[in-house]
mmCIF file of C-alpha atoms in Angstrom:
data_model
loop_
_atom_site.group_PDB
_atom_site.id
_atom_site.type_symbol
_atom_site.label_atom_id
_atom_site.label_comp_id
_atom_site.label_asym_id
_atom_site.label_seq_id
_atom_site.Cartn_x
_atom_site.Cartn_y
_atom_site.Cartn_z
ATOM 1 C CA ASP V 394 0.138 -0.351 0.055
ATOM 2 C CA ALA V 395 1.239 3.687 -1.036
ATOM 3 C CA GLY V 396 0.428 4.605 2.412
ATOM 4 C CA VAL V 397 -1.905 7.472 3.006
ATOM 5 C CA ILE V 398 -2.041 9.936 0.215
ATOM 6 C CA GLN V 399 -2.772 13.852 0.189
ATOM 7 C CA SER V 400 -2.834 16.591 -2.036
ATOM 8 C CA PRO V 401 -1.535 19.205 -3.008
ATOM 9 C CA ARG V 402 1.272 19.018 -0.908
ATOM 10 C CA HIS V 403 1.187 22.393 -0.435
ATOM 11 C CA GLU V 404 -1.132 25.379 -0.865
ATOM 12 C CA VAL V 405 -0.396 29.191 -1.361
ATOM 13 C CA THR V 406 -3.778 30.662 -1.275
ATOM 14 C CA GLU V 407 -4.832 34.755 -1.507
ATOM 15 C CA MET V 408 -7.693 35.597 1.569
ATOM 16 C CA GLY V 409 -11.069 34.702 1.132
ATOM 17 C CA GLN V 410 -10.180 32.520 -1.651
ATOM 18 C CA GLU V 411 -11.963 28.648 -0.930
ATOM 19 C CA VAL V 412 -9.456 26.127 -0.427
ATOM 20 C CA THR V 413 -9.998 22.329 -0.536
ATOM 21 C CA LEU V 414 -7.704 19.736 0.930
ATOM 22 C CA ARG V 415 -7.678 15.928 -0.366
ATOM 23 C CA CYS V 416 -6.978 12.526 1.539
ATOM 24 C CA LYS V 417 -6.969 8.842 0.406
ATOM 25 C CA PRO V 418 -6.835 6.668 3.435
ATOM 26 C CA ILE V 419 -5.249 3.004 3.874
ATOM 27 C CA SER V 420 -7.128 0.864 2.283
ATOM 28 C CA GLY V 421 -9.007 -1.493 5.025
ATOM 29 C CA HIS V 422 -9.324 1.788 7.617
ATOM 30 C CA ASP V 423 -12.034 2.716 9.144
ATOM 31 C CA TYR V 424 -11.405 5.551 11.128
ATOM 32 C CA LEU V 425 -10.117 8.623 9.642
ATOM 33 C CA PHE V 426 -8.254 11.929 10.923
ATOM 34 C CA TRP V 427 -8.244 15.631 10.409
ATOM 35 C CA TYR V 428 -5.299 17.676 12.257
ATOM 36 C CA ARG V 429 -3.911 21.072 11.905
ATOM 37 C CA GLN V 430 -0.694 21.746 13.372
ATOM 38 C CA THR V 431 0.724 24.787 14.465
ATOM 39 C CA MET V 432 3.406 26.362 15.988
ATOM 40 C CA MET V 433 1.809 27.863 18.307
ATOM 41 C CA ARG V 434 -1.384 25.364 18.695
ATOM 42 C CA GLY V 435 1.337 22.158 18.588
ATOM 43 C CA LEU V 436 -1.810 19.414 16.780
ATOM 44 C CA GLU V 437 -5.143 19.795 16.904
ATOM 45 C CA LEU V 438 -7.291 17.233 15.906
ATOM 46 C CA LEU V 439 -10.466 19.057 14.255
ATOM 47 C CA ILE V 440 -12.790 15.860 13.323
ATOM 48 C CA TYR V 441 -12.603 11.853 12.771
ATOM 49 C CA PHE V 442 -15.099 9.658 10.804
ATOM 50 C CA ASN V 443 -15.690 5.880 11.255
ATOM 51 C CA ASN V 444 -16.888 4.055 8.358
ATOM 52 C CA ASN V 445 -17.581 7.524 6.723
ATOM 53 C CA VAL V 446 -19.623 9.021 8.956
ATOM 54 C CA PRO V 447 -18.775 12.058 10.888
ATOM 55 C CA ILE V 448 -18.332 11.070 14.339
ATOM 56 C CA ASP V 449 -16.906 14.449 15.991
ATOM 57 C CA ASP V 450 -16.395 17.504 14.817
ATOM 58 C CA SER V 451 -15.767 19.486 18.023
ATOM 59 C CA GLY V 452 -12.399 20.352 17.111
ATOM 60 C CA MET V 453 -13.356 22.388 13.811
ATOM 61 C CA PRO V 454 -12.303 25.624 14.668
ATOM 62 C CA GLU V 455 -15.481 28.007 13.049
ATOM 63 C CA ASP V 456 -18.025 27.171 10.067
ATOM 64 C CA ARG V 457 -15.735 28.805 8.290
ATOM 65 C CA PHE V 458 -13.985 24.662 8.379
ATOM 66 C CA SER V 459 -15.992 21.241 6.607
ATOM 67 C CA ALA V 460 -14.832 17.984 6.092
ATOM 68 C CA LYS V 461 -16.623 15.109 3.866
ATOM 69 C CA MET V 462 -16.266 11.894 3.546
ATOM 70 C CA PRO V 463 -18.573 10.380 0.158
ATOM 71 C CA ASN V 464 -16.323 6.939 0.250
ATOM 72 C CA ALA V 465 -13.998 4.807 2.207
ATOM 73 C CA SER V 466 -11.157 5.808 -0.043
ATOM 74 C CA PHE V 467 -11.513 9.785 0.118
ATOM 75 C CA SER V 468 -11.872 12.560 2.072
ATOM 76 C CA THR V 469 -12.126 16.644 1.929
ATOM 77 C CA LEU V 470 -11.273 19.135 4.214
ATOM 78 C CA LYS V 471 -12.867 22.694 2.807
ATOM 79 C CA ILE V 472 -12.001 26.351 3.995
ATOM 80 C CA GLN V 473 -14.637 28.588 2.927
ATOM 81 C CA PRO V 474 -13.338 31.602 2.866
ATOM 82 C CA SER V 475 -9.783 30.867 4.077
ATOM 83 C CA GLU V 476 -8.074 33.473 5.939
ATOM 84 C CA PRO V 477 -4.155 34.266 7.334
ATOM 85 C CA ARG V 478 -4.544 32.563 10.504
ATOM 86 C CA ASP V 479 -5.663 29.590 9.089
ATOM 87 C CA SER V 480 -1.952 29.188 7.825
ATOM 88 C CA ALA V 481 -0.864 25.444 9.230
ATOM 89 C CA VAL V 482 -0.358 21.796 8.205
ATOM 90 C CA TYR V 483 -3.062 19.685 7.962
ATOM 91 C CA PHE V 484 -2.544 16.479 8.108
ATOM 92 C CA CYS V 485 -5.137 13.228 7.536
ATOM 93 C CA ALA V 486 -4.740 9.978 9.287
ATOM 94 C CA SER V 487 -6.490 6.738 9.169
ATOM 95 C CA THR V 488 -6.419 3.679 11.717
ATOM 96 C CA VAL V 489 -8.646 0.229 11.308
ATOM 97 C CA GLY V 490 -9.879 1.375 15.355
ATOM 98 C CA ARG V 491 -9.532 4.408 17.682
ATOM 99 C CA ALA V 492 -6.866 1.752 19.746
ATOM 100 C CA TYR V 493 -4.536 1.234 17.397
ATOM 101 C CA GLU V 494 -1.634 3.145 15.223
ATOM 102 C CA GLN V 495 -2.265 5.990 13.608
ATOM 103 C CA TYR V 496 -0.497 6.416 9.959
ATOM 104 C CA PHE V 497 -0.376 10.042 8.914
ATOM 105 C CA GLY V 498 -0.138 11.363 5.294
ATOM 106 C CA PRO V 499 3.004 13.686 4.764
ATOM 107 C CA GLY V 500 0.585 16.587 5.089
ATOM 108 C CA THR V 501 -0.505 19.860 3.026
ATOM 109 C CA ARG V 502 1.442 23.149 4.204
ATOM 110 C CA LEU V 503 -0.968 25.654 3.501
ATOM 111 C CA THR V 504 -0.230 29.225 3.165
ATOM 112 C CA VAL V 505 -3.293 31.920 3.192
ATOM 113 C CA THR V 506 -2.012 35.721 2.328
ATOM 114 C CA GLY J 1276 -13.200 18.719 29.615
ATOM 115 C CA GLU J 1277 -10.863 15.799 29.106
ATOM 116 C CA ASN J 1278 -7.018 16.833 28.763
ATOM 117 C CA VAL J 1279 -3.608 15.416 28.881
ATOM 118 C CA GLU J 1280 -0.631 17.946 30.014
ATOM 119 C CA GLN J 1281 2.842 16.518 28.315
ATOM 120 C CA HIS J 1282 5.577 17.915 30.623
ATOM 121 C CA PRO J 1283 8.577 18.736 29.882
ATOM 122 C CA SER J 1284 7.405 21.050 26.761
ATOM 123 C CA THR J 1285 11.556 21.329 25.779
ATOM 124 C CA LEU J 1286 14.032 18.472 27.264
ATOM 125 C CA SER J 1287 17.811 18.940 26.002
ATOM 126 C CA VAL J 1288 20.318 16.548 27.380
ATOM 127 C CA GLN J 1289 23.667 14.898 26.521
ATOM 128 C CA GLU J 1290 24.067 11.882 23.898
ATOM 129 C CA GLY J 1291 24.255 8.885 25.454
ATOM 130 C CA ASP J 1292 21.978 10.443 28.550
ATOM 131 C CA SER J 1293 18.485 9.006 29.249
ATOM 132 C CA ALA J 1294 15.325 11.253 28.258
ATOM 133 C CA VAL J 1295 12.021 11.104 30.477
ATOM 134 C CA ILE J 1296 8.707 12.627 29.460
ATOM 135 C CA LYS J 1297 5.659 12.088 31.091
ATOM 136 C CA CYS J 1298 1.900 12.653 30.285
ATOM 137 C CA THR J 1299 -1.053 12.767 32.736
ATOM 138 C CA TYR J 1300 -4.812 12.456 31.993
ATOM 139 C CA SER J 1301 -8.178 12.915 33.231
ATOM 140 C CA ASP J 1302 -9.791 10.462 31.111
ATOM 141 C CA SER J 1303 -10.596 7.124 33.195
ATOM 142 C CA ALA J 1304 -11.997 5.339 30.951
ATOM 143 C CA SER J 1305 -8.510 5.542 28.380
ATOM 144 C CA ASN J 1306 -6.871 2.268 27.633
ATOM 145 C CA TYR J 1307 -4.821 2.670 25.225
ATOM 146 C CA PHE J 1308 -1.912 4.980 25.195
ATOM 147 C CA PRO J 1309 1.435 6.046 22.241
ATOM 148 C CA TRP J 1310 3.411 7.843 21.959
ATOM 149 C CA TYR J 1311 4.034 9.180 18.567
ATOM 150 C CA LYS J 1312 7.864 10.831 17.163
ATOM 151 C CA GLN J 1313 7.831 14.055 14.304
ATOM 152 C CA GLU J 1314 11.261 14.661 12.919
ATOM 153 C CA LEU J 1315 11.734 17.758 11.603
ATOM 154 C CA GLY J 1316 9.188 18.460 8.791
ATOM 155 C CA LYS J 1317 7.715 15.138 8.419
ATOM 156 C CA ARG J 1318 4.620 12.912 9.667
ATOM 157 C CA PRO J 1319 4.123 11.765 13.153
ATOM 158 C CA GLN J 1320 5.429 8.271 13.414
ATOM 159 C CA LEU J 1321 4.169 5.621 16.080
ATOM 160 C CA ILE J 1322 7.369 4.364 18.317
ATOM 161 C CA ILE J 1323 5.555 2.955 20.702
ATOM 162 C CA ASP J 1324 1.803 2.263 22.662
ATOM 163 C CA ILE J 1325 0.585 0.595 26.112
ATOM 164 C CA ARG J 1326 -2.940 -0.709 26.861
ATOM 165 C CA SER J 1327 -4.154 -0.777 29.949
ATOM 166 C CA ASN J 1328 -3.934 -3.930 31.047
ATOM 167 C CA VAL J 1329 0.218 -3.803 31.370
ATOM 168 C CA GLY J 1330 2.703 -1.463 32.734
ATOM 169 C CA GLU J 1331 5.369 -1.509 31.398
ATOM 170 C CA LYS J 1332 6.244 -2.010 27.598
ATOM 171 C CA LYS J 1333 9.859 -1.805 25.360
ATOM 172 C CA ASP J 1334 11.584 -1.800 22.679
ATOM 173 C CA GLN J 1335 15.190 -1.862 22.378
ATOM 174 C CA ARG J 1336 16.356 1.422 23.711
ATOM 175 C CA ILE J 1337 12.855 3.066 24.266
ATOM 176 C CA ALA J 1338 9.951 1.941 27.115
ATOM 177 C CA VAL J 1339 6.418 2.846 27.783
ATOM 178 C CA THR J 1340 5.465 3.192 31.716
ATOM 179 C CA LEU J 1341 1.730 3.485 32.907
ATOM 180 C CA ASN J 1342 0.637 3.576 36.430
ATOM 181 C CA LYS J 1343 -3.497 3.792 35.510
ATOM 182 C CA THR J 1344 -3.967 4.572 39.329
ATOM 183 C CA ALA J 1345 -1.996 7.910 39.030
ATOM 184 C CA LYS J 1346 -3.778 8.460 35.343
ATOM 185 C CA HIS J 1347 0.186 8.793 34.313
ATOM 186 C CA PHE J 1348 2.194 7.754 31.544
ATOM 187 C CA SER J 1349 6.033 8.407 30.395
ATOM 188 C CA LEU J 1350 7.827 7.471 27.573
ATOM 189 C CA HIS J 1351 11.700 6.664 28.642
ATOM 190 C CA ILE J 1352 14.679 6.675 25.759
ATOM 191 C CA THR J 1353 17.833 5.409 27.299
ATOM 192 C CA GLU J 1354 21.480 5.593 25.404
ATOM 193 C CA THR J 1355 20.125 8.626 23.671
ATOM 194 C CA GLN J 1356 21.043 9.299 20.048
ATOM 195 C CA PRO J 1357 21.668 12.132 17.445
ATOM 196 C CA GLU J 1358 18.584 11.098 15.797
ATOM 197 C CA ASP J 1359 16.617 11.085 18.387
ATOM 198 C CA SER J 1360 16.372 14.777 18.390
ATOM 199 C CA ALA J 1361 12.677 15.156 17.405
ATOM 200 C CA VAL J 1362 9.418 16.098 18.968
ATOM 201 C CA TYR J 1363 7.793 13.800 20.694
ATOM 202 C CA PHE J 1364 3.641 13.200 21.458
ATOM 203 C CA CYS J 1365 1.713 11.155 23.794
ATOM 204 C CA ALA J 1366 -1.990 10.898 23.108
ATOM 205 C CA ALA J 1367 -5.352 9.189 25.271
ATOM 206 C CA ASN J 1368 -9.057 8.911 25.626
ATOM 207 C CA TYR J 1369 -8.606 6.620 22.237
ATOM 208 C CA GLN J 1370 -6.026 9.068 20.572
ATOM 209 C CA LEU J 1371 -8.869 12.025 20.785
ATOM 210 C CA ILE J 1372 -6.403 13.957 23.210
ATOM 211 C CA TRP J 1373 -2.825 15.000 22.121
ATOM 212 C CA GLY J 1374 -0.543 16.400 24.778
ATOM 213 C CA ALA J 1375 1.328 19.838 23.683
ATOM 214 C CA GLY J 1376 4.351 17.471 22.697
ATOM 215 C CA THR J 1377 7.707 17.658 23.757
ATOM 216 C CA LYS J 1378 11.122 18.554 21.904
ATOM 217 C CA LEU J 1379 13.819 16.450 22.254
ATOM 218 C CA ILE J 1380 17.616 17.879 21.673
ATOM 219 C CA ILE J 1381 20.206 15.495 21.915
ATOM 220 C CA LYS J 1382 23.591 17.819 22.308
ATOM 221 C CA PRO J 1383 26.425 16.051 21.259
#
């Protein structure tokens, strides 16, 4: 397996634009997590899915953020409109269960100017 | 709410010495305690984990100890090497709550 795949790897956009981050989990994994990492706030869990269903989105910072998982092999995290404070590295991770190793993707470095 | 406190935030040790990082959690239902290592510019990766039915687990130079009564678990790295330099994260509550991270610096 190629591991967790994320795209794009880098995204630079202007404030107010819509940003869509993509993730392909490892085949057979039924949990998918989205994280945001910054120097100031560390590693934050934004939302996680189980069998494509959002279970807990309490970490999503505000309504500008939304996430979907239309099928077992694809998830998106969307920010609309984007703001400079959204600049961060966004990681996607997948696992076979919450009490098992999470496999992280390479991350998407988002810069909002 | 549930939380995980991780200490210290930065740890500097001489190469060859031991390093210990501690996490304290609040959720009594937690029964899985992983440690992840994140090298600069890379993704977090699991290095060791422990479940609540054991008190200690070792893997070569790395060990994790768990005290469920006191609700804390610790990462121990012995004979530290330059490649141990990284940020280390603990997690609890079925990996829904993460520690703030510890930056480990190995001095040559």
